[in-house]
Coordinates of C-alpha atoms and ligand atoms in Angstrom, one line a residue:
M17 CA 3.0 13.5 -68.4
R18 CA 2.5 11.1 -65.5
A19 CA 3.4 12.0 -61.8
I20 CA 6.4 10.0 -60.7
D21 CA 7.2 9.6 -57.0
S22 CA 11.0 9.5 -57.1
L23 CA 14.2 10.1 -54.9
S24 CA 15.9 13.1 -56.5
T25 CA 19.7 13.8 -55.8
V26 CA 20.6 17.5 -54.8
I27 CA 23.2 18.8 -57.4
R28 CA 23.3 22.4 -56.0
N29 CA 21.3 24.5 -53.5
E30 CA 22.5 28.1 -53.6
S31 CA 21.3 31.5 -52.2
V32 CA 20.3 33.9 -54.9
N33 CA 19.8 36.7 -52.5
D34 CA 18.9 37.1 -48.8
E35 CA 15.3 35.4 -49.3
Y36 CA 15.7 33.1 -52.1
K37 CA 17.4 30.1 -53.1
H38 CA 18.1 28.0 -56.3
M39 CA 18.1 24.3 -56.1
V40 CA 19.1 21.8 -58.8
V41 CA 18.1 18.3 -58.5
K42 CA 18.5 15.1 -60.5
V43 CA 15.5 12.8 -61.1
D44 CA 14.2 10.0 -63.1
R45 CA 14.2 11.3 -66.6
A46 CA 10.6 10.8 -67.2
A47 CA 9.7 13.1 -64.2
A48 CA 11.6 15.9 -65.8
T49 CA 9.2 16.1 -68.7
V50 CA 7.3 19.0 -67.4
A51 CA 4.9 21.6 -68.9
P52 CA 5.3 25.2 -67.9
G53 CA 3.2 25.9 -64.7
Q54 CA 3.2 22.3 -63.3
F55 CA 4.7 21.8 -60.1
F56 CA 6.4 19.1 -57.9
N57 CA 5.4 18.2 -54.2
L58 CA 8.7 18.0 -52.2
L59 CA 9.1 16.2 -49.1
C60 CA 11.1 18.6 -47.1
P61 CA 13.7 17.1 -44.5
Q62 CA 13.3 17.3 -40.8
S63 CA 15.7 19.1 -38.6
E64 CA 16.2 19.4 -34.9
S65 CA 14.0 22.3 -34.7
D66 CA 11.7 22.1 -37.8
K67 CA 9.6 19.0 -38.5
P68 CA 7.5 19.5 -41.7
F69 CA 5.1 16.9 -42.1
F70 CA 3.1 17.5 -45.3
R71 CA 4.8 18.0 -48.7
R72 CA 5.3 21.4 -50.0
P73 CA 4.5 22.4 -53.6
M74 CA 7.1 24.1 -55.8
S75 CA 6.8 25.2 -59.4
T76 CA 9.3 23.8 -61.8
Y77 CA 11.7 26.6 -62.7
F78 CA 13.6 24.6 -65.3
A79 CA 13.3 20.9 -66.3
D80 CA 15.4 19.0 -68.9
P81 CA 14.2 15.5 -69.7
V82 CA 17.5 14.6 -71.4
S83 CA 19.6 15.3 -68.3
G84 CA 17.1 14.6 -65.7
Q85 CA 17.6 18.0 -64.1
V86 CA 15.0 19.9 -62.4
E87 CA 15.4 23.2 -60.9
F88 CA 13.4 25.1 -58.2
L89 CA 13.7 28.9 -57.3
Y90 CA 12.1 29.3 -53.8
K91 CA 11.7 31.8 -51.0
V92 CA 12.5 30.6 -47.4
V93 CA 9.3 31.3 -45.7
G94 CA 8.7 28.8 -42.9
T95 CA 9.1 25.2 -41.6
G96 CA 9.6 23.5 -44.8
T97 CA 11.5 25.8 -46.8
R98 CA 13.9 26.3 -43.8
T99 CA 14.9 22.7 -44.0
L100 CA 14.8 22.7 -47.8
A101 CA 17.4 25.4 -47.6
E102 CA 19.8 23.2 -45.6
L103 CA 20.0 20.6 -48.2
K104 CA 23.6 20.0 -49.7
S105 CA 25.0 18.5 -52.7
G106 CA 24.3 14.7 -52.6
D107 CA 21.4 14.7 -50.3
I108 CA 18.3 12.8 -51.2
L109 CA 15.1 14.7 -51.7
P110 CA 11.8 12.7 -52.3
I111 CA 9.8 14.6 -54.9
L112 CA 6.5 13.8 -56.6
G113 CA 5.5 15.2 -59.9
P114 CA 5.0 16.7 -62.3
L115 CA 1.6 17.6 -61.0
G116 CA -1.4 19.8 -62.0
K117 CA -2.5 21.6 -65.2
G118 CA 0.0 24.2 -66.7
F119 CA -0.3 27.0 -68.9
V120 CA -1.9 26.6 -72.3
L121 CA -0.4 28.4 -75.3
K122 CA -2.9 28.6 -78.0
D123 CA -2.1 28.2 -81.7
H124 CA -3.2 31.5 -82.6
Y125 CA -1.1 33.5 -80.0
K126 CA 1.5 35.8 -81.7
H127 CA 2.3 37.9 -78.8
I128 CA 1.8 37.4 -74.9
L129 CA 2.4 39.6 -72.0
I130 CA 3.7 37.9 -68.9
I131 CA 3.7 39.7 -65.5
G132 CA 5.2 38.2 -62.5
R133 CA 6.1 39.3 -59.0
G134 CA 8.6 37.8 -56.6
V135 CA 8.6 34.1 -56.7
G136 CA 5.8 34.2 -59.3
L137 CA 8.8 34.5 -61.8
A138 CA 9.8 31.0 -61.0
T139 CA 6.6 29.7 -62.4
L140 CA 6.6 32.2 -65.4
A141 CA 10.3 31.7 -66.8
P142 CA 9.6 28.4 -68.5
L143 CA 6.4 29.7 -69.9
A144 CA 8.5 32.4 -71.7
E145 CA 10.9 29.8 -73.1
A146 CA 8.0 27.5 -74.3
A147 CA 6.4 30.7 -75.9
A148 CA 9.7 31.6 -77.7
D149 CA 10.1 28.0 -78.9
R150 CA 6.7 28.5 -80.7
K151 CA 7.9 31.8 -82.1
I152 CA 5.4 33.8 -79.9
T153 CA 6.7 37.3 -79.1
V154 CA 7.0 37.8 -75.4
T155 CA 6.9 41.1 -73.4
A156 CA 7.5 40.6 -69.8
I157 CA 7.0 43.0 -66.7
L158 CA 9.0 41.7 -63.8
S159 CA 7.9 43.3 -60.4
A160 CA 9.6 43.1 -56.9
R161 CA 10.0 45.0 -53.7
D162 CA 13.3 46.5 -54.8
R163 CA 16.1 46.0 -57.4
E164 CA 17.9 43.4 -55.2
H165 CA 14.8 41.2 -55.3
L166 CA 14.2 41.3 -58.9
M167 CA 15.1 37.8 -60.2
S168 CA 15.4 35.7 -63.4
Q169 CA 15.8 38.6 -65.8
H170 CA 18.4 36.5 -68.0
R171 CA 15.7 33.8 -68.4
F172 CA 13.6 36.4 -70.4
T173 CA 16.3 38.5 -72.0
N174 CA 17.9 35.2 -73.3
I175 CA 14.7 34.5 -75.5
Y176 CA 14.8 38.4 -76.5
A177 CA 11.8 39.3 -74.6
N178 CA 11.0 42.9 -74.1
V179 CA 11.8 43.1 -70.4
I180 CA 10.4 45.9 -68.2
E181 CA 11.3 45.9 -64.5
I182 CA 9.0 47.6 -61.9
I183 CA 9.7 48.0 -58.2
D184 CA 8.0 49.2 -55.1
T185 CA 10.7 51.7 -53.9
D186 CA 10.3 54.1 -56.7
N187 CA 6.4 53.4 -57.0
S188 CA 6.9 52.0 -60.5
S189 CA 5.1 48.8 -59.5
S190 CA 1.9 50.7 -58.1
M191 CA -1.4 49.3 -59.6
H192 CA -1.9 52.7 -61.1
N193 CA 1.4 52.6 -63.0
L194 CA 1.0 49.0 -64.0
E195 CA -2.5 49.6 -65.4
K196 CA -1.2 52.4 -67.6
L197 CA 2.0 50.5 -68.6
T198 CA -0.1 47.4 -69.7
L199 CA -2.4 49.6 -71.7
D200 CA 0.4 51.5 -73.4
L201 CA 2.2 48.2 -74.1
Y202 CA -1.2 46.9 -75.7
N203 CA -1.7 50.1 -77.8
Q204 CA 1.8 49.7 -79.2
Q205 CA 1.6 46.1 -80.1
P206 CA -1.5 44.3 -79.0
F207 CA -1.1 40.9 -77.1
D208 CA -3.4 37.8 -77.3
A209 CA -3.2 36.8 -73.7
I210 CA -1.8 37.9 -70.4
F211 CA -0.1 35.3 -68.1
T212 CA 0.6 36.2 -64.2
C213 CA 1.6 34.7 -61.0
G214 CA 2.8 36.1 -57.6
S215 CA 0.4 38.6 -56.6
T216 CA -3.3 38.8 -55.9
R217 CA -3.5 42.6 -56.4
I218 CA -1.8 42.2 -59.9
T219 CA -4.3 39.4 -60.7
K220 CA -7.4 41.3 -59.9
L221 CA -6.0 44.3 -61.9
L222 CA -5.3 42.0 -65.0
Q223 CA -8.6 40.3 -64.5
Q224 CA -10.4 43.5 -65.3
L225 CA -8.0 44.5 -68.1
V226 CA -8.6 41.0 -70.0
I227 CA -12.3 41.6 -69.8
D228 CA -12.0 45.2 -71.0
L229 CA -9.5 44.3 -73.8
D230 CA -11.4 40.9 -74.7
I231 CA -8.3 38.9 -74.6
D232 CA -7.2 35.6 -72.8
G233 CA -5.7 35.5 -69.4
Q234 CA -4.2 32.7 -67.3
V235 CA -3.1 32.9 -63.7
A236 CA -1.1 30.3 -61.7
V237 CA -2.6 30.3 -58.2
E238 CA -0.7 29.6 -55.0
Q239 CA -2.5 27.9 -52.3
Q240 CA -1.5 25.8 -49.2
M241 CA -1.6 22.1 -50.2
A242 CA -1.0 18.7 -48.5
C243 CA -1.4 15.8 -50.9
G244 CA -1.1 17.6 -54.3
V245 CA -2.9 15.0 -56.1
G246 CA -6.6 15.8 -55.4
M247 CA -7.3 13.4 -52.4
C248 CA -7.4 15.7 -49.2
Y249 CA -9.4 18.7 -50.5
C250 CA -7.0 21.0 -48.5
C251 CA -6.5 23.2 -51.5
V252 CA -10.1 24.0 -52.4
K253 CA -10.7 27.6 -53.4
P254 CA -13.8 29.2 -54.9
F255 CA -13.8 30.2 -58.5
Q256 CA -16.5 31.9 -60.6
L257 CA -17.3 30.1 -63.8
N258 CA -16.5 31.9 -66.9
N259 CA -19.9 31.4 -68.6
E260 CA -23.2 33.2 -68.7
N261 CA -24.4 32.3 -65.2
K262 CA -21.1 33.1 -63.5
K263 CA -21.9 30.4 -61.0
M264 CA -19.4 30.1 -58.0
V265 CA -17.8 26.6 -57.8
S266 CA -15.1 25.0 -55.6
K267 CA -12.0 23.7 -57.2
R268 CA -8.9 22.0 -56.1
V269 CA -6.0 24.0 -57.0
C270 CA -3.7 20.9 -57.1
I271 CA -5.5 19.1 -59.8
D272 CA -7.9 21.5 -61.4
G273 CA -4.9 24.0 -61.6
P274 CA -2.7 25.6 -60.4
V275 CA -3.3 27.5 -63.5
F276 CA -6.6 28.9 -64.1
D277 CA -8.5 31.1 -66.7
I278 CA -8.0 34.5 -65.0
R279 CA -11.7 35.4 -65.4
E280 CA -12.4 32.6 -62.9
F281 CA -10.2 34.0 -60.2
A282 CA -12.4 34.8 -57.2
L283 CA -10.4 35.6 -54.1
Ligands
LIG314 C1 1.5 25.3 -57.2 C2 2.3 25.9 -56.4 C3 3.6 26.4 -56.8 C4 4.6 27.2 -55.9 N1 5.8 27.4 -56.4 C5 6.6 27.9 -55.6 C6 7.9 28.4 -56.0 O1 8.3 28.0 -57.2 N2 8.7 29.0 -55.2 C7 8.3 29.3 -54.0 O2 9.1 29.8 -53.2 N3 7.2 29.1 -53.5 C8 6.2 28.3 -54.3 N4 5.0 28.0 -53.8 C9 4.7 28.6 -52.5 C10 5.3 27.4 -51.5 O3 4.7 26.1 -51.6 C11 5.3 27.8 -50.0 O4 6.0 29.0 -49.9 C12 5.7 26.7 -49.0 O5 4.9 25.6 -49.1 C13 5.8 27.2 -47.6 O6 6.2 26.2 -46.9 P1 6.8 26.4 -45.4 O7 6.8 25.1 -44.6 O8 8.2 26.9 -45.6 O9 6.0 27.6 -44.8 P2 4.9 27.5 -43.7 O10 5.5 27.3 -42.4 O11 4.0 26.4 -44.2 O12 4.2 28.8 -44.1 C14 4.9 29.9 -44.0 C15 4.0 31.1 -44.7 O13 4.0 30.8 -46.2 C16 2.4 30.5 -46.3 N5 2.3 29.3 -47.2 C17 2.4 28.1 -46.9 N6 2.1 27.4 -48.0 C18 1.9 28.1 -49.0 C19 1.5 27.9 -50.3 N7 1.4 26.8 -50.8 N8 1.3 29.0 -51.1 C20 1.5 30.1 -50.8 N9 1.7 30.5 -49.5 C21 1.9 29.4 -48.5 C22 1.7 30.3 -45.1 O14 0.4 30.9 -45.0 C23 2.7 31.2 -44.1 O15 2.3 32.6 -44.2 C24 4.1 27.5 -54.7 C25 2.9 27.0 -54.1 C26 2.0 26.4 -55.0 C27 0.7 26.0 -54.5
LIG315 S1 -3.6 19.3 -51.9 FE1 -4.9 17.5 -51.5 S2 -6.5 17.9 -52.8 FE2 -5.3 19.5 -53.4

């Protein structure tokens, strides 16, 4: 899947709740051939008050190579996403992608566990659908601050995933509860791999669990980026190689990832 620098046209850009928006754009159909976990680098527009300069990375929430539609689910947090939120139907948005290395579904996987928090669910929903296409059973734990900020449940229930919702307000999302829940689920029906995105705390917990259970784990890492194509080294992070010497190495999240073996996750 070659990255294409294209001018997309905004079809819809609507609020999902008080923090998140869902944007649908139309692109060159070749650019809409995207693997789960890959992302686009969006050239957010400039407004009177906000002048984003670099592009902003955004995971593909949905992509259809037949219609050329690509969707993003994003949280409005700063300069770039604020101007993105102002885009209206018919506006032009330059987007570069698909970029990066996505999730890998190995042939022997029969059952996977997906655990996402907040906007991490945007990255994980296409993975659940790709797994279902391959007849892999999906269990999904969706985590959020409160019920109002739980999102994308339909994307998981539509593929008949076993969906469990956990939230901060009743403490069901605490690391202690999540660890117990994950182990209980594993004992009921062992999974071959765990996939996560959206929380460093959850990633650290799952890193230990995949080591203890001796199963695979993959994490989609969020990191500030500029070029998105490996040229500027702005997205370098330390990783610990998953081999005997456990050497620490620097990797560029944009082209070495954003999806990594969870055992390599260091910070
Ligand atoms: C591969 C990848 C996929 C992503 N997918 C999504 C997605 O699907 N939906 C979504 O809402 N967000 C996603 N993000 C995060 C998104 O890129 C940032 O929220 C966005 O760039 C912030 O831009 P801003 O100008 O609005 O905020 P800024 O004004 O630049 O920053 C506001 C706050 O966000 C933090 N921030 C800035 N850039 C990033 C970043 N790249 N990752 C994490 N935190 C950042 C800053 O440290 C600051 O605290 C993704 C990031 C990566 C690397
Ligand atoms: S964002 Fe430029 S090298 Fe990764």
